């Protein structure tokens, strides 16, 4: 649809001329749709056909496009060819792709460049540490987390919140302090049973510490967004979407679990994490599984 609107802009009957922002939107659409060839063609046409010089935002979109498609080496090579110093957005897109596709070696390169550009952002250290942990490289992951403390950065405590009847309810991982705690955890157990019957398998690589396998599964099952969701299911009427906000990025296991839960319960689930919105409906997510 985005490309169709763009082509309408180019038609002879239109007085609108595509500009810098038009191409940011177009390339973002191609990235979300996974259309690498079309995205690269549009990027190449900016100079050739429209006399628009691509800027940092366009380069970040292309890195995101290639990264989503798992073309990490091509994304890195593309960064190396940028005619200016790569920005935080460009390296951040590569780091995010390395996290999803589990390439900690290239992720470390992206992270080290981000550390130079924005040394006060603890989030980049956390993403790198999580990537290493997911790859089973626990000692390196621990060293990165130690570095966060050594340089005096503070990592915000992860939490999720949900509004019910004009009251905001905040949850942290393993939370047991809510007045409806027993109902919440009973709902979580019921969901877990139904999900496992439907084929769900917990992803213990999303546990961020070196634990026994069973402990890892328990660790990821009690993430704050799952607890908030269980509370939403017992508190919000069936016809109303459940909206949850999280201050950190949603983990892969929670993302998978929410897809299962949206199908099992028939509910629309909306999560806003620190990267994007996720709309879960009938086992699908609006982010195309690149969270």
PDB file of C-alpha atoms in Angstrom:
ATOM      1  CA  UNK A   1       0.000   0.000   0.000  1.00  0.00           C
ATOM      2  CA  UNK A   2       2.842   2.390   0.800  1.00  0.00           C
ATOM      3  CA  UNK A   3       4.436   1.745  -2.587  1.00  0.00           C
ATOM      4  CA  UNK A   4       1.071   2.202  -4.328  1.00  0.00           C
ATOM      5  CA  UNK A   5       0.656   5.619  -2.716  1.00  0.00           C
ATOM      6  CA  UNK A   6       4.213   6.508  -3.739  1.00  0.00           C
ATOM      7  CA  UNK A   7       3.543   5.512  -7.358  1.00  0.00           C
ATOM      8  CA  UNK A   8       0.411   7.656  -7.291  1.00  0.00           C
ATOM      9  CA  UNK A   9       2.584  10.590  -6.182  1.00  0.00           C
ATOM     10  CA  UNK A  10       4.775  10.029  -9.247  1.00  0.00           C
ATOM     11  CA  UNK A  11       1.851   9.914 -11.672  1.00  0.00           C
ATOM     12  CA  UNK A  12       1.357  12.808 -14.051  1.00  0.00           C
ATOM     13  CA  UNK A  13      -1.881  13.890 -12.381  1.00  0.00           C
ATOM     14  CA  UNK A  14      -0.212  14.450  -9.020  1.00  0.00           C
ATOM     15  CA  UNK A  15       1.342  17.757  -8.002  1.00  0.00           C
ATOM     16  CA  UNK A  16       3.120  16.198  -5.028  1.00  0.00           C
ATOM     17  CA  UNK A  17       6.864  15.596  -5.205  1.00  0.00           C
ATOM     18  CA  UNK A  18       8.493  12.963  -2.994  1.00  0.00           C
ATOM     19  CA  UNK A  19      10.995  14.374  -0.508  1.00  0.00           C
ATOM     20  CA  UNK A  20      13.514  13.229   2.092  1.00  0.00           C
ATOM     21  CA  UNK A  21      10.829  12.035   4.522  1.00  0.00           C
ATOM     22  CA  UNK A  22       8.881  10.219   1.806  1.00  0.00           C
ATOM     23  CA  UNK A  23      11.808   7.871   1.289  1.00  0.00           C
ATOM     24  CA  UNK A  24      12.286   7.258   5.024  1.00  0.00           C
ATOM     25  CA  UNK A  25       8.669   6.077   5.127  1.00  0.00           C
ATOM     26  CA  UNK A  26       9.037   3.979   1.976  1.00  0.00           C
ATOM     27  CA  UNK A  27      12.213   2.252   3.122  1.00  0.00           C
ATOM     28  CA  UNK A  28      10.680   1.582   6.530  1.00  0.00           C
ATOM     29  CA  UNK A  29       7.693  -0.042   4.810  1.00  0.00           C
ATOM     30  CA  UNK A  30       9.995  -2.239   2.711  1.00  0.00           C
ATOM     31  CA  UNK A  31      11.896  -3.227   5.845  1.00  0.00           C
ATOM     32  CA  UNK A  32       8.746  -4.219   7.728  1.00  0.00           C
ATOM     33  CA  UNK A  33       7.486  -6.163   4.704  1.00  0.00           C
ATOM     34  CA  UNK A  34      10.833  -7.929   4.242  1.00  0.00           C
ATOM     35  CA  UNK A  35      11.126  -6.770   0.633  1.00  0.00           C
ATOM     36  CA  UNK A  36      14.898  -6.388   0.306  1.00  0.00           C
ATOM     37  CA  UNK A  37      15.082  -6.089  -3.481  1.00  0.00           C
ATOM     38  CA  UNK A  38      12.431  -3.371  -3.700  1.00  0.00           C
ATOM     39  CA  UNK A  39      13.983  -1.457  -0.788  1.00  0.00           C
ATOM     40  CA  UNK A  40      17.416  -1.473  -2.419  1.00  0.00           C
ATOM     41  CA  UNK A  41      15.911  -0.338  -5.736  1.00  0.00           C
ATOM     42  CA  UNK A  42      14.106   2.552  -4.039  1.00  0.00           C
ATOM     43  CA  UNK A  43      17.272   3.573  -2.206  1.00  0.00           C
ATOM     44  CA  UNK A  44      19.236   3.577  -5.477  1.00  0.00           C
ATOM     45  CA  UNK A  45      16.540   5.664  -7.186  1.00  0.00           C
ATOM     46  CA  UNK A  46      16.844   8.492  -4.678  1.00  0.00           C
ATOM     47  CA  UNK A  47      19.909  10.021  -6.320  1.00  0.00           C
ATOM     48  CA  UNK A  48      19.410   8.689  -9.813  1.00  0.00           C
ATOM     49  CA  UNK A  49      15.783   9.570 -10.369  1.00  0.00           C
ATOM     50  CA  UNK A  50      14.804  12.063  -7.677  1.00  0.00           C
ATOM     51  CA  UNK A  51      18.041  13.967  -6.993  1.00  0.00           C
ATOM     52  CA  UNK A  52      17.699  13.383  -3.252  1.00  0.00           C
ATOM     53  CA  UNK A  53      20.889  12.626  -1.351  1.00  0.00           C
ATOM     54  CA  UNK A  54      20.311   9.762   1.112  1.00  0.00           C
ATOM     55  CA  UNK A  55      20.919  10.752   4.716  1.00  0.00           C
ATOM     56  CA  UNK A  56      21.589   8.878   7.962  1.00  0.00           C
ATOM     57  CA  UNK A  57      17.922   7.926   8.366  1.00  0.00           C
ATOM     58  CA  UNK A  58      17.867   6.245   4.945  1.00  0.00           C
ATOM     59  CA  UNK A  59      21.090   4.367   5.639  1.00  0.00           C
ATOM     60  CA  UNK A  60      19.658   3.195   8.984  1.00  0.00           C
ATOM     61  CA  UNK A  61      16.562   1.943   7.155  1.00  0.00           C
ATOM     62  CA  UNK A  62      18.697  -0.101   4.753  1.00  0.00           C
ATOM     63  CA  UNK A  63      20.701  -1.622   7.607  1.00  0.00           C
ATOM     64  CA  UNK A  64      17.392  -2.480   9.283  1.00  0.00           C
ATOM     65  CA  UNK A  65      16.080  -3.928   5.998  1.00  0.00           C
ATOM     66  CA  UNK A  66      19.111  -6.182   5.531  1.00  0.00           C
ATOM     67  CA  UNK A  67      19.279  -7.049   9.221  1.00  0.00           C
ATOM     68  CA  UNK A  68      15.650  -8.162   9.405  1.00  0.00           C
ATOM     69  CA  UNK A  69      16.311 -10.443   6.444  1.00  0.00           C
ATOM     70  CA  UNK A  70      19.254 -12.027   8.271  1.00  0.00           C
ATOM     71  CA  UNK A  71      21.750 -10.514   5.820  1.00  0.00           C
ATOM     72  CA  UNK A  72      24.062  -9.332   8.605  1.00  0.00           C
ATOM     73  CA  UNK A  73      27.318  -9.433   6.631  1.00  0.00           C
ATOM     74  CA  UNK A  74      25.734  -7.379   3.847  1.00  0.00           C
ATOM     75  CA  UNK A  75      24.395  -4.923   6.442  1.00  0.00           C
ATOM     76  CA  UNK A  76      27.867  -4.505   7.952  1.00  0.00           C
ATOM     77  CA  UNK A  77      29.467  -4.058   4.511  1.00  0.00           C
ATOM     78  CA  UNK A  78      26.818  -1.440   3.716  1.00  0.00           C
ATOM     79  CA  UNK A  79      27.693   0.456   6.900  1.00  0.00           C
ATOM     80  CA  UNK A  80      31.359   0.429   5.927  1.00  0.00           C
ATOM     81  CA  UNK A  81      30.451   2.193   2.683  1.00  0.00           C
ATOM     82  CA  UNK A  82      28.484   5.059   4.235  1.00  0.00           C
ATOM     83  CA  UNK A  83      29.879   8.443   3.105  1.00  0.00           C
ATOM     84  CA  UNK A  84      29.770   9.771   6.684  1.00  0.00           C
ATOM     85  CA  UNK A  85      30.424   8.480  10.167  1.00  0.00           C
ATOM     86  CA  UNK A  86      27.706   5.896  10.925  1.00  0.00           C
ATOM     87  CA  UNK A  87      25.183   7.182  13.448  1.00  0.00           C
ATOM     88  CA  UNK A  88      23.685   5.678  16.593  1.00  0.00           C
ATOM     89  CA  UNK A  89      20.595   4.633  14.609  1.00  0.00           C
ATOM     90  CA  UNK A  90      22.708   2.814  12.018  1.00  0.00           C
ATOM     91  CA  UNK A  91      24.780   0.843  14.520  1.00  0.00           C
ATOM     92  CA  UNK A  92      21.692   0.319  16.670  1.00  0.00           C
ATOM     93  CA  UNK A  93      19.861  -1.293  13.755  1.00  0.00           C
ATOM     94  CA  UNK A  94      22.755  -3.704  13.263  1.00  0.00           C
ATOM     95  CA  UNK A  95      22.991  -4.502  16.977  1.00  0.00           C
ATOM     96  CA  UNK A  96      19.261  -5.257  17.095  1.00  0.00           C
ATOM     97  CA  UNK A  97      19.554  -7.562  14.082  1.00  0.00           C
ATOM     98  CA  UNK A  98      22.514  -9.373  15.638  1.00  0.00           C
ATOM     99  CA  UNK A  99      20.459  -9.930  18.782  1.00  0.00           C
ATOM    100  CA  UNK A 100      17.575 -11.435  16.809  1.00  0.00           C
ATOM    101  CA  UNK A 101      19.740 -13.597  14.552  1.00  0.00           C
ATOM    102  CA  UNK A 102      22.195 -14.463  17.341  1.00  0.00           C
ATOM    103  CA  UNK A 103      25.430 -13.204  15.924  1.00  0.00           C
ATOM    104  CA  UNK A 104      27.300 -11.968  19.025  1.00  0.00           C
ATOM    105  CA  UNK A 105      30.582 -11.443  17.145  1.00  0.00           C
ATOM    106  CA  UNK A 106      29.134  -8.836  14.796  1.00  0.00           C
ATOM    107  CA  UNK A 107      26.927  -7.597  17.627  1.00  0.00           C
ATOM    108  CA  UNK A 108      30.024  -6.787  19.660  1.00  0.00           C
ATOM    109  CA  UNK A 109      31.412  -4.684  16.790  1.00  0.00           C
ATOM    110  CA  UNK A 110      28.134  -2.759  16.595  1.00  0.00           C
ATOM    111  CA  UNK A 111      28.015  -2.365  20.381  1.00  0.00           C
ATOM    112  CA  UNK A 112      31.584  -1.086  20.624  1.00  0.00           C
ATOM    113  CA  UNK A 113      30.799   1.609  18.067  1.00  0.00           C
ATOM    114  CA  UNK A 114      27.667   2.517  20.024  1.00  0.00           C
ATOM    115  CA  UNK A 115      29.702   2.744  23.234  1.00  0.00           C
ATOM    116  CA  UNK A 116      31.912   5.347  21.538  1.00  0.00           C
ATOM    117  CA  UNK A 117      28.978   7.341  20.182  1.00  0.00           C
ATOM    118  CA  UNK A 118      26.810   7.193  23.302  1.00  0.00           C
ATOM    119  CA  UNK A 119      28.806   5.935  26.305  1.00  0.00           C
ATOM    120  CA  UNK A 120      26.035   6.864  28.755  1.00  0.00           C
ATOM    121  CA  UNK A 121      23.364   4.629  27.251  1.00  0.00           C
ATOM    122  CA  UNK A 122      23.317   1.452  29.346  1.00  0.00           C
ATOM    123  CA  UNK A 123      20.784  -0.097  26.951  1.00  0.00           C
ATOM    124  CA  UNK A 124      23.479  -0.918  24.397  1.00  0.00           C
ATOM    125  CA  UNK A 125      25.504  -2.774  27.046  1.00  0.00           C
ATOM    126  CA  UNK A 126      22.387  -4.685  28.071  1.00  0.00           C
ATOM    127  CA  UNK A 127      21.533  -5.747  24.506  1.00  0.00           C
ATOM    128  CA  UNK A 128      25.098  -7.006  24.005  1.00  0.00           C
ATOM    129  CA  UNK A 129      25.058  -8.838  27.335  1.00  0.00           C
ATOM    130  CA  UNK A 130      21.709 -10.453  26.502  1.00  0.00           C
ATOM    131  CA  UNK A 131      23.008 -11.518  23.076  1.00  0.00           C
ATOM    132  CA  UNK A 132      26.028 -13.177  24.652  1.00  0.00           C
ATOM    133  CA  UNK A 133      23.859 -14.869  27.268  1.00  0.00           C
ATOM    134  CA  UNK A 134      21.512 -16.200  24.580  1.00  0.00           C
ATOM    135  CA  UNK A 135      24.557 -17.698  22.842  1.00  0.00           C
ATOM    136  CA  UNK A 136      25.588 -19.409  26.091  1.00  0.00           C
ATOM    137  CA  UNK A 137      28.645 -17.192  26.492  1.00  0.00           C
ATOM    138  CA  UNK A 138      27.948 -16.546  30.157  1.00  0.00           C
ATOM    139  CA  UNK A 139      31.376 -15.329  31.217  1.00  0.00           C
ATOM    140  CA  UNK A 140      31.437 -12.653  28.493  1.00  0.00           C
ATOM    141  CA  UNK A 141      27.859 -11.645  29.337  1.00  0.00           C
ATOM    142  CA  UNK A 142      28.792 -11.285  33.000  1.00  0.00           C
ATOM    143  CA  UNK A 143      31.836  -9.199  32.093  1.00  0.00           C
ATOM    144  CA  UNK A 144      29.690  -6.789  30.071  1.00  0.00           C
ATOM    145  CA  UNK A 145      27.264  -6.391  32.979  1.00  0.00           C
ATOM    146  CA  UNK A 146      30.212  -5.830  35.319  1.00  0.00           C
ATOM    147  CA  UNK A 147      31.460  -3.127  32.973  1.00  0.00           C
ATOM    148  CA  UNK A 148      28.111  -1.337  33.315  1.00  0.00           C
ATOM    149  CA  UNK A 149      28.690  -1.107  37.068  1.00  0.00           C
ATOM    150  CA  UNK A 150      32.389  -0.267  36.775  1.00  0.00           C
ATOM    151  CA  UNK A 151      31.753   2.824  34.640  1.00  0.00           C
ATOM    152  CA  UNK A 152      28.894   3.959  36.863  1.00  0.00           C
ATOM    153  CA  UNK A 153      25.951   3.394  34.528  1.00  0.00           C
ATOM    154  CA  UNK A 154      22.615   2.420  35.992  1.00  0.00           C
ATOM    155  CA  UNK A 155      20.345  -0.093  34.278  1.00  0.00           C
ATOM    156  CA  UNK A 156      16.699   0.641  34.919  1.00  0.00           C
ATOM    157  CA  UNK A 157      14.737  -2.124  36.628  1.00  0.00           C
ATOM    158  CA  UNK A 158      12.497  -3.858  34.122  1.00  0.00           C
ATOM    159  CA  UNK A 159       8.788  -3.425  34.753  1.00  0.00           C
ATOM    160  CA  UNK A 160       5.469  -3.548  32.938  1.00  0.00           C
ATOM    161  CA  UNK A 161       2.304  -1.652  33.706  1.00  0.00           C
ATOM    162  CA  UNK A 162      -1.359  -1.856  32.757  1.00  0.00           C
ATOM    163  CA  UNK A 163      -4.259   0.522  33.413  1.00  0.00           C
ATOM    164  CA  UNK A 164      -7.545  -0.913  34.689  1.00  0.00           C
ATOM    165  CA  UNK A 165     -10.453   1.369  35.624  1.00  0.00           C
ATOM    166  CA  UNK A 166      -8.195   4.440  35.678  1.00  0.00           C
ATOM    167  CA  UNK A 167      -5.721   2.794  38.042  1.00  0.00           C
ATOM    168  CA  UNK A 168      -2.190   1.880  36.916  1.00  0.00           C
ATOM    169  CA  UNK A 169      -0.856  -1.478  38.106  1.00  0.00           C
ATOM    170  CA  UNK A 170       2.918  -1.980  37.916  1.00  0.00           C
ATOM    171  CA  UNK A 171       4.647  -5.363  37.894  1.00  0.00           C
ATOM    172  CA  UNK A 172       8.258  -6.512  38.032  1.00  0.00           C
ATOM    173  CA  UNK A 173       9.638  -9.942  37.173  1.00  0.00           C
ATOM    174  CA  UNK A 174       8.637 -12.643  39.702  1.00  0.00           C
ATOM    175  CA  UNK A 175       6.227 -10.139  41.288  1.00  0.00           C
ATOM    176  CA  UNK A 176       4.122 -11.542  44.134  1.00  0.00           C
ATOM    177  CA  UNK A 177       2.980  -8.334  45.841  1.00  0.00           C
ATOM    178  CA  UNK A 178      -0.263  -7.547  44.026  1.00  0.00           C
ATOM    179  CA  UNK A 179      -3.480  -7.911  46.036  1.00  0.00           C
ATOM    180  CA  UNK A 180      -4.755 -10.404  43.413  1.00  0.00           C
ATOM    181  CA  UNK A 181      -1.486 -12.330  43.332  1.00  0.00           C
ATOM    182  CA  UNK A 182      -3.042 -15.768  43.852  1.00  0.00           C
ATOM    183  CA  UNK A 183      -5.472 -15.235  40.942  1.00  0.00           C
ATOM    184  CA  UNK A 184      -2.681 -13.896  38.716  1.00  0.00           C
ATOM    185  CA  UNK A 185      -0.418 -16.896  39.270  1.00  0.00           C
ATOM    186  CA  UNK A 186      -3.324 -19.344  38.931  1.00  0.00           C
ATOM    187  CA  UNK A 187      -4.049 -17.743  35.552  1.00  0.00           C
ATOM    188  CA  UNK A 188      -0.388 -18.030  34.564  1.00  0.00           C
ATOM    189  CA  UNK A 189      -0.387 -21.741  35.394  1.00  0.00           C
ATOM    190  CA  UNK A 190      -3.563 -22.285  33.377  1.00  0.00           C
ATOM    191  CA  UNK A 191      -2.137 -20.359  30.430  1.00  0.00           C
ATOM    192  CA  UNK A 192       1.107 -22.331  30.560  1.00  0.00           C
ATOM    193  CA  UNK A 193      -0.780 -25.626  30.467  1.00  0.00           C
ATOM    194  CA  UNK A 194      -2.982 -24.541  27.542  1.00  0.00           C
ATOM    195  CA  UNK A 195       0.010 -23.135  25.637  1.00  0.00           C
ATOM    196  CA  UNK A 196       2.065 -26.279  26.048  1.00  0.00           C
ATOM    197  CA  UNK A 197      -0.869 -28.325  24.739  1.00  0.00           C
ATOM    198  CA  UNK A 198      -0.922 -25.959  21.735  1.00  0.00           C
ATOM    199  CA  UNK A 199       2.792 -26.536  21.075  1.00  0.00           C
ATOM    200  CA  UNK A 200       4.485 -23.753  23.039  1.00  0.00           C
ATOM    201  CA  UNK A 201       8.005 -24.487  24.236  1.00  0.00           C
ATOM    202  CA  UNK A 202       9.673 -21.958  26.543  1.00  0.00           C
ATOM    203  CA  UNK A 203      12.907 -20.507  25.199  1.00  0.00           C
ATOM    204  CA  UNK A 204      15.416 -20.699  28.077  1.00  0.00           C
ATOM    205  CA  UNK A 205      18.003 -18.704  26.111  1.00  0.00           C
ATOM    206  CA  UNK A 206      16.066 -15.622  27.218  1.00  0.00           C
ATOM    207  CA  UNK A 207      17.103 -16.276  30.813  1.00  0.00           C
ATOM    208  CA  UNK A 208      19.940 -13.852  31.443  1.00  0.00           C
ATOM    209  CA  UNK A 209      21.842 -15.865  34.023  1.00  0.00           C
ATOM    210  CA  UNK A 210      23.632 -19.202  33.969  1.00  0.00           C
ATOM    211  CA  UNK A 211      21.025 -21.408  35.643  1.00  0.00           C
ATOM    212  CA  UNK A 212      19.888 -25.010  35.374  1.00  0.00           C
ATOM    213  CA  UNK A 213      17.525 -25.581  32.429  1.00  0.00           C
ATOM    214  CA  UNK A 214      14.426 -25.923  34.620  1.00  0.00           C
ATOM    215  CA  UNK A 215      15.311 -22.727  36.492  1.00  0.00           C
ATOM    216  CA  UNK A 216      15.765 -20.879  33.185  1.00  0.00           C
ATOM    217  CA  UNK A 217      12.264 -21.900  32.060  1.00  0.00           C
ATOM    218  CA  UNK A 218      10.831 -20.691  35.371  1.00  0.00           C
ATOM    219  CA  UNK A 219      12.839 -17.454  35.059  1.00  0.00           C
ATOM    220  CA  UNK A 220      11.443 -16.487  31.646  1.00  0.00           C
ATOM    221  CA  UNK A 221       7.889 -17.544  32.540  1.00  0.00           C
ATOM    222  CA  UNK A 222       7.719 -14.918  35.297  1.00  0.00           C
ATOM    223  CA  UNK A 223       8.777 -11.882  33.252  1.00  0.00           C
ATOM    224  CA  UNK A 224       6.852  -8.729  34.119  1.00  0.00           C
ATOM    225  CA  UNK A 225       4.834  -8.503  30.882  1.00  0.00           C
ATOM    226  CA  UNK A 226       3.460 -12.036  31.373  1.00  0.00           C
ATOM    227  CA  UNK A 227       2.377 -11.174  34.920  1.00  0.00           C
ATOM    228  CA  UNK A 228       0.750  -7.943  33.697  1.00  0.00           C
ATOM    229  CA  UNK A 229      -1.030  -9.902  30.970  1.00  0.00           C
ATOM    230  CA  UNK A 230      -2.394 -12.445  33.458  1.00  0.00           C
ATOM    231  CA  UNK A 231      -3.756  -9.557  35.535  1.00  0.00           C
ATOM    232  CA  UNK A 232      -5.291  -8.030  32.404  1.00  0.00           C
ATOM    233  CA  UNK A 233      -7.025 -11.287  31.519  1.00  0.00           C
ATOM    234  CA  UNK A 234      -8.771 -11.458  34.899  1.00  0.00           C
ATOM    235  CA  UNK A 235      -9.545  -7.727  35.065  1.00  0.00           C
ATOM    236  CA  UNK A 236     -10.482  -6.492  31.581  1.00  0.00           C
ATOM    237  CA  UNK A 237     -13.693  -7.515  29.748  1.00  0.00           C
ATOM    238  CA  UNK A 238     -13.215  -9.965  26.833  1.00  0.00           C
ATOM    239  CA  UNK A 239     -14.177  -7.482  24.089  1.00  0.00           C
ATOM    240  CA  UNK A 240     -11.619  -4.887  25.223  1.00  0.00           C
ATOM    241  CA  UNK A 241      -7.980  -5.034  24.007  1.00  0.00           C
ATOM    242  CA  UNK A 242      -5.372  -5.540  26.733  1.00  0.00           C
ATOM    243  CA  UNK A 243      -2.743  -2.793  26.595  1.00  0.00           C
ATOM    244  CA  UNK A 244       0.575  -3.228  28.374  1.00  0.00           C
ATOM    245  CA  UNK A 245       3.599  -0.924  28.485  1.00  0.00           C
ATOM    246  CA  UNK A 246       7.123  -2.112  29.275  1.00  0.00           C
ATOM    247  CA  UNK A 247      10.123   0.122  29.970  1.00  0.00           C
ATOM    248  CA  UNK A 248      12.593  -2.330  28.377  1.00  0.00           C
ATOM    249  CA  UNK A 249      12.563  -4.372  25.189  1.00  0.00           C
ATOM    250  CA  UNK A 250      10.261  -7.392  25.123  1.00  0.00           C
ATOM    251  CA  UNK A 251      12.187 -10.669  25.166  1.00  0.00           C
ATOM    252  CA  UNK A 252      11.859 -13.363  22.535  1.00  0.00           C
ATOM    253  CA  UNK A 253      10.093 -15.854  24.792  1.00  0.00           C
ATOM    254  CA  UNK A 254       7.474 -13.307  25.872  1.00  0.00           C
ATOM    255  CA  UNK A 255       6.948 -12.358  22.248  1.00  0.00           C
ATOM    256  CA  UNK A 256       6.328 -16.001  21.322  1.00  0.00           C
ATOM    257  CA  UNK A 257       4.124 -16.539  24.385  1.00  0.00           C
ATOM    258  CA  UNK A 258       1.932 -13.521  23.583  1.00  0.00           C
ATOM    259  CA  UNK A 259       1.296 -14.907  20.094  1.00  0.00           C
ATOM    260  CA  UNK A 260       0.128 -18.207  21.582  1.00  0.00           C
ATOM    261  CA  UNK A 261      -1.990 -16.454  24.213  1.00  0.00           C
ATOM    262  CA  UNK A 262      -3.667 -14.195  21.627  1.00  0.00           C
ATOM    263  CA  UNK A 263      -4.861 -17.319  19.782  1.00  0.00           C
ATOM    264  CA  UNK A 264      -5.823 -19.350  22.858  1.00  0.00           C
ATOM    265  CA  UNK A 265      -7.803 -16.530  24.484  1.00  0.00           C
ATOM    266  CA  UNK A 266      -9.047 -14.824  21.312  1.00  0.00           C
ATOM    267  CA  UNK A 267      -7.902 -11.512  22.775  1.00  0.00           C
ATOM    268  CA  UNK A 268      -6.186  -8.564  21.118  1.00  0.00           C
ATOM    269  CA  UNK A 269      -2.990  -7.838  23.032  1.00  0.00           C
ATOM    270  CA  UNK A 270      -1.043  -4.608  22.566  1.00  0.00           C
ATOM    271  CA  UNK A 271       2.419  -4.126  24.059  1.00  0.00           C
ATOM    272  CA  UNK A 272       4.468  -0.952  23.866  1.00  0.00           C
ATOM    273  CA  UNK A 273       8.076  -1.694  24.758  1.00  0.00           C
ATOM    274  CA  UNK A 274      11.022   0.705  24.474  1.00  0.00           C
ATOM    275  CA  UNK A 275      11.466  -0.091  20.798  1.00  0.00           C
ATOM    276  CA  UNK A 276       8.003  -0.287  19.195  1.00  0.00           C
ATOM    277  CA  UNK A 277       4.355  -1.246  19.417  1.00  0.00           C
ATOM    278  CA  UNK A 278       3.372  -4.910  19.147  1.00  0.00           C
ATOM    279  CA  UNK A 279      -0.203  -5.821  18.273  1.00  0.00           C
ATOM    280  CA  UNK A 280      -0.862  -9.524  18.859  1.00  0.00           C
ATOM    281  CA  UNK A 281      -3.942 -10.994  17.255  1.00  0.00           C
ATOM    282  CA  UNK A 282      -4.666 -14.632  16.352  1.00  0.00           C
ATOM    283  CA  UNK A 283      -1.031 -15.768  16.694  1.00  0.00           C
ATOM    284  CA  UNK A 284       0.388 -12.880  14.668  1.00  0.00           C
ATOM    285  CA  UNK A 285       2.299  -9.761  15.657  1.00  0.00           C
ATOM    286  CA  UNK A 286       2.380  -6.477  13.804  1.00  0.00           C
ATOM    287  CA  UNK A 287       6.175  -6.325  14.096  1.00  0.00           C
ATOM    288  CA  UNK A 288       6.601  -9.330  11.748  1.00  0.00           C
ATOM    289  CA  UNK A 289       8.550 -11.137  14.496  1.00  0.00           C
ATOM    290  CA  UNK A 290      11.382  -8.584  14.532  1.00  0.00           C
ATOM    291  CA  UNK A 291      10.939  -7.262  18.059  1.00  0.00           C
TER     292      UNK A 291
END
